Amino acid sequence: MNGPENVAPGDFRAVLGRFATGVTVVTTRSPEGDPVGLTVNSFTSVSLDPPLILFCLDLEAGSLPAFEAASCFAVNILGTDQEAVSNRFADPLAARFSANEFTGWSTGAPILADALAALDCTVHARHDGGDHVILVGRVQRLAVLDDAEPLVYWRGSYRKLC
Ligand SMILES: Cc1cc2nc3c(=O)[nH]c(=O)nc-3n(C[C@H](O)[C@H](O)[C@H](O)COP(=O)(O)O)c2cc1C
């Protein structure tokens, strides 16, 4: 039996907001082949052998059906100058992709040209994550693309490393 859950949503956000993260754009393709992607900071590494990573996707996300149908996705780690990219991929109304901005590696999931680094993954597992689904990816290819500083997210705002 679980213990009492005295967790107010505001406290949950305030506490989790103290955990500084990087910012990524996670991408895939729709069944029609169109690029799909959103800003994600729930990315984390899981396992070195085999090479696994994960991110958590909101069950309310418009891109959920594409990620549910896809057998692959890519994680693009954003640099300090990519705040506008992060905002664009978090904006429900924005046109997120422009044709010359991305390419495809092994799986065909969009790799953003200006990302700091990227991981091209096949879907290894999907797990229940409450109001999110946890997508575990098996890394097929990865590379550092730029030596710039990372974009950091902390307490609901973008930050730079000192
Ligand atoms: C810094 C930042 C981090 C985010 N992290 C996540 C995340 O980990 N998972 C998620 O589902 N949404 C996350 N979001 C919200 C989505 O990017 C946003 O809701 C987006 O519009 C969803 O797109 P979609 O509805 O087309 O799927 C984040 C937004 C920002 C600005």
Coordinates of N, CA and C and ligand atoms in Angstrom, one line a residue:
M1 N 0.8 -1.2 0.0 CA 0.0 0.0 0.0 C 0.9 1.2 0.0
N2 N 0.5 2.2 -0.8 CA 1.3 3.5 -0.9 C 1.0 4.3 0.3
G3 N 1.9 5.2 0.7 CA 1.7 6.1 1.8 C 0.8 7.3 1.3
P4 N 0.5 8.2 2.3 CA -0.3 9.3 1.9 C 0.4 10.2 0.9
E5 N -0.3 10.8 0.0 CA 0.3 11.7 -1.0 C -0.1 13.1 -0.8
N6 N 0.6 13.7 0.1 CA 0.3 15.2 0.4 C 1.2 16.0 -0.5
V7 N 0.9 15.9 -1.8 CA 1.7 16.6 -2.8 C 0.9 17.6 -3.5
A8 N 1.0 18.9 -3.2 CA 0.3 19.9 -3.9 C 1.0 20.2 -5.2
P9 N 0.2 20.4 -6.3 CA 0.9 20.6 -7.6 C 1.9 21.7 -7.6
G10 N 1.6 22.8 -6.9 CA 2.5 24.0 -6.8 C 3.8 23.6 -6.1
D11 N 3.7 22.8 -5.0 CA 4.9 22.3 -4.4 C 5.7 21.4 -5.3
F12 N 5.0 20.5 -6.0 CA 5.7 19.6 -6.9 C 6.5 20.4 -7.9
R13 N 5.9 21.4 -8.5 CA 6.6 22.2 -9.5 C 7.7 23.0 -8.9
A14 N 7.5 23.5 -7.7 CA 8.6 24.3 -7.1 C 9.8 23.5 -6.8
V15 N 9.5 22.3 -6.2 CA 10.7 21.4 -5.9 C 11.4 20.9 -7.1
L16 N 10.6 20.4 -8.1 CA 11.2 19.8 -9.3 C 11.9 20.9 -10.1
G17 N 11.4 22.2 -10.0 CA 12.0 23.3 -10.7 C 13.4 23.6 -10.2
R18 N 13.7 23.1 -8.9 CA 15.1 23.3 -8.4 C 16.1 22.4 -9.0
F19 N 15.6 21.4 -9.8 CA 16.5 20.5 -10.5 C 16.8 21.1 -11.8
A20 N 18.0 21.6 -12.0 CA 18.4 22.2 -13.3 C 18.6 21.1 -14.4
T21 N 18.1 21.4 -15.6 CA 18.2 20.4 -16.7 C 18.7 21.1 -17.9
G22 N 19.1 20.3 -18.8 CA 19.3 20.8 -20.2 C 18.0 20.9 -20.9
V23 N 18.0 21.3 -22.2 CA 16.8 21.4 -23.0 C 17.1 20.6 -24.3
T24 N 16.1 19.8 -24.7 CA 16.2 19.1 -25.9 C 15.0 19.3 -26.8
V25 N 15.1 19.0 -28.1 CA 14.0 18.8 -29.0 C 14.0 17.4 -29.4
V26 N 12.9 16.7 -29.0 CA 12.7 15.3 -29.4 C 11.8 15.2 -30.6
T27 N 12.3 14.4 -31.6 CA 11.6 14.4 -32.9 C 11.3 13.0 -33.3
T28 N 10.3 12.9 -34.2 CA 10.1 11.6 -34.9 C 9.4 12.0 -36.2
R29 N 8.8 11.0 -36.9 CA 8.1 11.2 -38.1 C 6.6 10.6 -37.9
S30 N 5.7 11.3 -38.5 CA 4.3 10.8 -38.4 C 4.2 9.6 -39.4
P31 N 3.1 8.8 -39.3 CA 3.0 7.7 -40.2 C 3.0 8.2 -41.7
E32 N 2.7 9.5 -41.9 CA 2.7 10.0 -43.3 C 4.1 10.5 -43.7
G33 N 5.0 10.5 -42.7 CA 6.4 10.9 -43.0 C 6.7 12.3 -42.6
D34 N 5.8 13.0 -42.1 CA 6.0 14.4 -41.7 C 6.9 14.5 -40.5
P35 N 7.8 15.5 -40.4 CA 8.5 15.7 -39.2 C 7.7 16.2 -38.0
V36 N 7.9 15.6 -36.8 CA 7.1 15.9 -35.6 C 8.2 16.2 -34.5
G37 N 7.9 17.1 -33.7 CA 8.9 17.3 -32.6 C 8.4 18.3 -31.5
L38 N 8.9 18.2 -30.3 CA 8.5 19.1 -29.2 C 9.7 19.3 -28.3
T39 N 9.7 20.4 -27.5 CA 10.7 20.7 -26.5 C 10.5 19.8 -25.3
V40 N 11.6 19.2 -24.8 CA 11.6 18.2 -23.8 C 12.8 18.5 -22.8
N41 N 12.5 18.6 -21.5 CA 13.6 18.6 -20.5 C 13.6 17.4 -19.6
S42 N 12.7 16.4 -19.9 CA 12.7 15.2 -19.1 C 13.6 14.1 -19.6
F43 N 14.5 14.5 -20.5 CA 15.5 13.5 -21.1 C 16.5 13.1 -20.0
T44 N 16.8 11.9 -20.0 CA 17.9 11.4 -19.1 C 18.5 10.1 -19.7
S45 N 19.8 9.9 -19.3 CA 20.4 8.7 -19.7 C 19.9 7.5 -18.8
V46 N 19.9 6.3 -19.3 CA 19.4 5.2 -18.5 C 20.5 4.1 -18.4
S47 N 21.1 3.7 -19.5 CA 22.0 2.5 -19.4 C 23.1 2.7 -20.5
L48 N 24.3 2.2 -20.1 CA 25.4 2.3 -21.1 C 25.4 1.1 -21.9
D49 N 25.1 -0.1 -21.4 CA 25.2 -1.4 -22.1 C 24.0 -2.2 -21.8
P50 N 22.9 -2.2 -22.6 CA 22.9 -1.5 -23.9 C 22.7 0.0 -23.7
P51 N 23.0 0.8 -24.8 CA 22.9 2.2 -24.6 C 21.4 2.7 -24.7
L52 N 20.9 3.1 -23.5 CA 19.4 3.5 -23.4 C 19.3 4.8 -22.8
I53 N 18.4 5.6 -23.3 CA 18.0 6.9 -22.8 C 16.5 6.9 -22.7
L54 N 15.9 7.9 -22.0 CA 14.5 8.1 -21.9 C 14.0 9.5 -22.0
F55 N 12.8 9.7 -22.3 CA 12.1 11.0 -22.0 C 10.7 10.7 -21.7
C56 N 10.0 11.7 -21.1 CA 8.6 11.5 -20.7 C 7.7 12.4 -21.6
L57 N 6.7 11.9 -22.1 CA 5.8 12.6 -23.0 C 4.4 12.7 -22.4
D58 N 3.9 13.9 -22.3 CA 2.6 14.2 -21.8 C 1.5 13.5 -22.6
L59 N 0.6 12.8 -21.9 CA -0.5 12.1 -22.6 C -1.4 13.1 -23.4
E60 N -1.3 14.4 -23.0 CA -2.1 15.4 -23.7 C -1.4 16.0 -24.9
A61 N -0.2 15.6 -25.1 CA 0.6 16.2 -26.2 C 0.0 15.9 -27.6
G62 N 0.0 16.9 -28.4 CA -0.5 16.7 -29.8 C 0.3 15.7 -30.6
S63 N 1.6 15.6 -30.2 CA 2.5 14.7 -30.9 C 2.4 13.3 -30.4
L64 N 1.6 13.0 -29.4 CA 1.5 11.7 -28.8 C 1.2 10.6 -29.8
P65 N 0.2 10.8 -30.7 CA -0.1 9.7 -31.6 C 1.1 9.3 -32.5
A66 N 1.8 10.4 -32.9 CA 3.0 10.1 -33.8 C 4.0 9.3 -33.0
F67 N 4.3 9.7 -31.8 CA 5.3 8.9 -31.0 C 4.8 7.5 -30.6
E68 N 3.5 7.4 -30.5 CA 2.9 6.0 -30.2 C 3.1 5.1 -31.4
A69 N 3.0 5.7 -32.6 CA 3.0 4.9 -33.8 C 4.5 4.7 -34.3
A70 N 5.4 5.5 -33.9 CA 6.7 5.5 -34.4 C 7.6 4.4 -33.8
S71 N 8.5 3.9 -34.5 CA 9.5 2.9 -34.0 C 10.8 3.6 -33.7
C72 N 10.9 4.9 -33.9 CA 12.2 5.6 -33.6 C 11.9 7.0 -33.2
F73 N 12.9 7.6 -32.6 CA 12.9 9.1 -32.3 C 14.3 9.5 -32.1
A74 N 14.5 10.9 -32.2 CA 15.8 11.5 -32.0 C 15.7 12.5 -31.0
V75 N 16.8 12.6 -30.2 CA 16.9 13.7 -29.1 C 18.0 14.6 -29.6
N76 N 17.6 15.9 -29.7 CA 18.5 17.0 -30.1 C 18.8 17.9 -28.9
I77 N 20.1 17.9 -28.4 CA 20.4 18.7 -27.2 C 20.7 20.1 -27.7
L78 N 20.0 21.1 -27.1 CA 20.1 22.5 -27.5 C 21.2 23.3 -26.8
G79 N 21.8 24.2 -27.6 CA 22.8 25.1 -27.1 C 22.3 26.4 -26.5
T80 N 23.2 27.1 -25.9 CA 22.8 28.3 -25.2 C 22.1 29.4 -26.1
D81 N 22.4 29.4 -27.4 CA 21.8 30.3 -28.3 C 20.5 29.8 -28.9
Q82 N 20.0 28.7 -28.4 CA 18.8 28.1 -29.1 C 17.5 28.2 -28.2
E83 N 17.4 29.3 -27.5 CA 16.2 29.6 -26.7 C 15.0 29.7 -27.6
A84 N 15.2 30.4 -28.8 CA 14.1 30.6 -29.7 C 13.6 29.2 -30.3
V85 N 14.6 28.3 -30.5 CA 14.2 27.0 -31.0 C 13.4 26.3 -30.0
S86 N 13.8 26.4 -28.7 CA 13.1 25.7 -27.6 C 11.7 26.3 -27.6
N87 N 11.5 27.6 -27.6 CA 10.2 28.2 -27.6 C 9.3 27.8 -28.7
R88 N 10.0 27.7 -29.9 CA 9.2 27.3 -31.1 C 8.6 25.9 -31.0
F89 N 9.5 25.0 -30.5 CA 9.0 23.6 -30.4 C 8.1 23.4 -29.2
A90 N 7.9 24.4 -28.4 CA 7.0 24.3 -27.3 C 5.7 25.1 -27.5
D91 N 5.7 25.8 -28.7 CA 4.5 26.6 -29.0 C 3.5 25.8 -29.9
P92 N 2.3 25.6 -29.4 CA 1.3 24.8 -30.1 C 1.0 25.4 -31.5
L93 N 1.2 26.7 -31.6 CA 0.7 27.3 -32.9 C 1.9 27.6 -33.9
A94 N 3.1 27.4 -33.5 CA 4.2 27.7 -34.4 C 4.4 26.6 -35.4
A95 N 4.9 27.0 -36.6 CA 5.4 26.1 -37.6 C 6.8 25.7 -37.1
R96 N 7.0 24.4 -36.7 CA 8.2 24.1 -36.0 C 9.4 23.8 -36.8
F97 N 9.2 23.2 -38.0 CA 10.4 22.8 -38.8 C 10.5 23.6 -40.1
S98 N 11.7 24.0 -40.4 CA 11.9 24.5 -41.8 C 12.9 23.6 -42.5
A99 N 12.7 23.4 -43.8 CA 13.3 22.3 -44.5 C 14.8 22.2 -44.4
N100 N 15.5 23.3 -44.4 CA 17.0 23.3 -44.4 C 17.5 23.1 -43.0
E101 N 16.7 23.0 -42.0 CA 17.1 23.0 -40.6 C 17.4 21.6 -40.1
F102 N 17.0 20.6 -40.8 CA 17.2 19.2 -40.2 C 17.6 18.2 -41.3
T103 N 18.2 17.1 -40.8 CA 18.6 16.0 -41.7 C 18.1 14.7 -41.0
G104 N 18.4 13.6 -41.6 CA 18.1 12.3 -40.9 C 19.4 11.4 -40.9
W105 N 19.5 10.6 -39.9 CA 20.6 9.7 -39.8 C 20.1 8.3 -40.1
S106 N 20.3 7.3 -39.1 CA 20.0 5.9 -39.4 C 18.5 5.7 -39.4
T107 N 17.7 6.3 -38.5 CA 16.3 6.0 -38.4 C 15.5 7.0 -39.3
G108 N 16.0 8.1 -39.6 CA 15.2 9.1 -40.4 C 14.5 10.1 -39.5
A109 N 14.6 9.9 -38.1 CA 14.0 10.9 -37.2 C 14.8 12.2 -37.4
P110 N 14.1 13.4 -37.4 CA 14.9 14.7 -37.7 C 16.0 15.0 -36.7
I111 N 17.1 15.3 -37.3 CA 18.3 15.8 -36.5 C 18.5 17.2 -36.8
L112 N 18.4 18.1 -35.8 CA 18.5 19.5 -36.0 C 19.9 19.9 -36.3
A113 N 20.1 20.7 -37.4 CA 21.5 21.0 -37.8 C 22.3 21.7 -36.8
D114 N 21.7 22.6 -36.0 CA 22.4 23.5 -35.0 C 22.4 22.9 -33.6
A115 N 22.0 21.7 -33.4 CA 22.0 21.1 -32.1 C 23.5 20.9 -31.6
L116 N 23.6 20.9 -30.2 CA 25.0 20.7 -29.6 C 25.4 19.2 -29.8
A117 N 24.4 18.3 -29.8 CA 24.6 16.9 -29.9 C 23.3 16.2 -30.2
A118 N 23.3 15.0 -30.7 CA 22.1 14.4 -31.0 C 22.2 12.9 -30.9
L119 N 21.1 12.2 -30.5 CA 21.0 10.8 -30.4 C 19.9 10.2 -31.2
D120 N 20.2 9.3 -32.1 CA 19.2 8.7 -33.0 C 18.8 7.4 -32.4
C121 N 17.6 7.1 -32.1 CA 17.2 6.0 -31.3 C 16.0 5.2 -32.0
T122 N 16.0 3.9 -31.7 CA 14.9 3.1 -31.9 C 14.1 3.0 -30.6
V123 N 12.8 2.7 -30.7 CA 12.0 2.6 -29.4 C 12.3 1.3 -28.8
H124 N 12.8 1.3 -27.6 CA 13.2 0.1 -26.8 C 12.0 -0.3 -26.0
A125 N 11.3 0.6 -25.3 CA 10.2 0.3 -24.4 C 9.3 1.5 -24.2
R126 N 8.0 1.3 -23.9 CA 7.1 2.3 -23.5 C 6.6 1.9 -22.1
H127 N 6.7 2.8 -21.1 CA 6.2 2.5 -19.8 C 5.2 3.5 -19.3
D128 N 4.3 3.0 -18.4 CA 3.3 3.9 -17.7 C 4.1 4.9 -16.9
G129 N 3.7 6.2 -17.1 CA 4.3 7.3 -16.3 C 3.3 8.2 -15.8
G130 N 2.2 7.7 -15.3 CA 1.1 8.5 -14.8 C 0.5 9.3 -15.9
D131 N 0.5 10.6 -15.8 CA -0.1 11.5 -16.9 C 0.9 11.6 -18.1
H132 N 2.1 11.0 -18.0 CA 3.0 10.9 -19.1 C 3.3 9.5 -19.5
V133 N 3.8 9.3 -20.7 CA 4.3 8.0 -21.1 C 5.9 8.1 -21.1
I134 N 6.5 7.1 -20.6 CA 8.0 7.1 -20.5 C 8.5 6.3 -21.8
L135 N 9.2 7.0 -22.6 CA 9.7 6.4 -23.9 C 11.2 6.1 -23.7
V136 N 11.5 4.9 -23.8 CA 12.9 4.5 -23.6 C 13.4 4.2 -25.0
G137 N 14.6 4.9 -25.4 CA 15.2 4.7 -26.7 C 16.5 4.0 -26.6
R138 N 16.7 3.1 -27.6 CA 18.0 2.5 -27.8 C 18.8 3.2 -28.8
V139 N 20.0 3.7 -28.4 CA 20.7 4.6 -29.2 C 21.4 3.9 -30.4
Q140 N 21.1 4.3 -31.6 CA 21.7 3.7 -32.8 C 22.8 4.4 -33.3
R141 N 22.8 5.8 -33.1 CA 23.9 6.6 -33.6 C 23.8 7.9 -32.7
L142 N 25.0 8.4 -32.4 CA 25.0 9.7 -31.7 C 26.3 10.4 -32.0
A143 N 26.2 11.8 -31.8 CA 27.4 12.6 -32.2 C 27.3 13.9 -31.4
V144 N 28.5 14.4 -31.1 CA 28.6 15.8 -30.7 C 28.7 16.7 -32.0
L145 N 27.9 17.7 -32.1 CA 27.9 18.5 -33.3 C 28.5 19.9 -33.2
D146 N 28.6 20.3 -31.9 CA 29.0 21.7 -31.7 C 29.6 21.8 -30.2
D147 N 30.6 22.6 -30.0 CA 31.2 22.7 -28.7 C 30.7 23.8 -27.9
A148 N 29.6 24.4 -28.3 CA 29.0 25.6 -27.6 C 28.5 25.1 -26.2
E149 N 28.1 26.1 -25.4 CA 27.6 25.9 -24.0 C 26.1 25.4 -24.2
P150 N 25.6 24.7 -23.2 CA 24.2 24.2 -23.3 C 23.2 25.2 -22.9
L151 N 22.0 25.0 -23.4 CA 20.8 25.8 -22.8 C 20.4 25.1 -21.6
V152 N 20.2 25.9 -20.5 CA 19.8 25.3 -19.2 C 18.4 25.8 -18.8
Y153 N 17.7 24.9 -18.1 CA 16.3 25.3 -17.7 C 16.3 25.1 -16.2
W154 N 15.9 26.1 -15.4 CA 15.9 26.1 -14.0 C 14.8 27.0 -13.4
R155 N 14.0 26.6 -12.5 CA 12.9 27.3 -11.9 C 12.1 28.0 -13.0
G156 N 11.8 27.3 -14.0 CA 10.8 27.8 -15.0 C 11.4 28.8 -16.0
S157 N 12.8 29.0 -16.0 CA 13.4 30.0 -16.9 C 14.6 29.4 -17.5
Y158 N 15.0 29.9 -18.7 CA 16.2 29.6 -19.3 C 17.4 30.2 -18.6
R159 N 18.5 29.5 -18.5 CA 19.7 30.0 -17.8 C 20.9 29.7 -18.7
K160 N 22.0 30.3 -18.3 CA 23.3 30.0 -19.0 C 24.2 29.5 -17.9
L161 N 25.1 28.7 -18.3 CA 26.2 28.3 -17.3 C 27.0 29.5 -17.0
C162 N 27.5 29.7 -15.8 CA 28.3 30.9 -15.5 C 29.6 30.8 -16.3
Ligands
LIG1 C1 11.8 23.8 -21.3 C2 10.6 23.0 -21.6 C3 10.6 21.6 -21.3 C4 9.5 20.8 -21.6 N1 9.6 19.4 -21.4 C5 8.6 18.6 -21.7 C6 8.7 17.2 -21.5 O1 9.6 16.7 -20.9 N2 7.6 16.4 -21.9 C7 6.5 16.9 -22.5 O2 5.6 16.2 -22.8 N3 6.4 18.3 -22.7 C8 7.4 19.1 -22.3 N4 7.3 20.5 -22.6 C9 6.1 21.0 -23.2 C10 6.0 20.8 -24.7 O3 7.1 21.2 -25.4 C11 4.8 21.6 -25.2 O4 3.6 21.3 -24.5 C12 4.6 21.4 -26.7 O5 3.7 22.4 -27.2 C13 4.0 20.0 -27.0 O6 3.8 19.9 -28.4 P1 2.7 18.9 -29.0 O7 1.4 19.2 -28.4 O8 2.8 19.3 -30.5 O9 3.2 17.5 -28.8 C14 8.4 21.3 -22.3 C15 8.4 22.7 -22.6 C16 9.4 23.5 -22.3 C17 9.4 25.0 -22.6

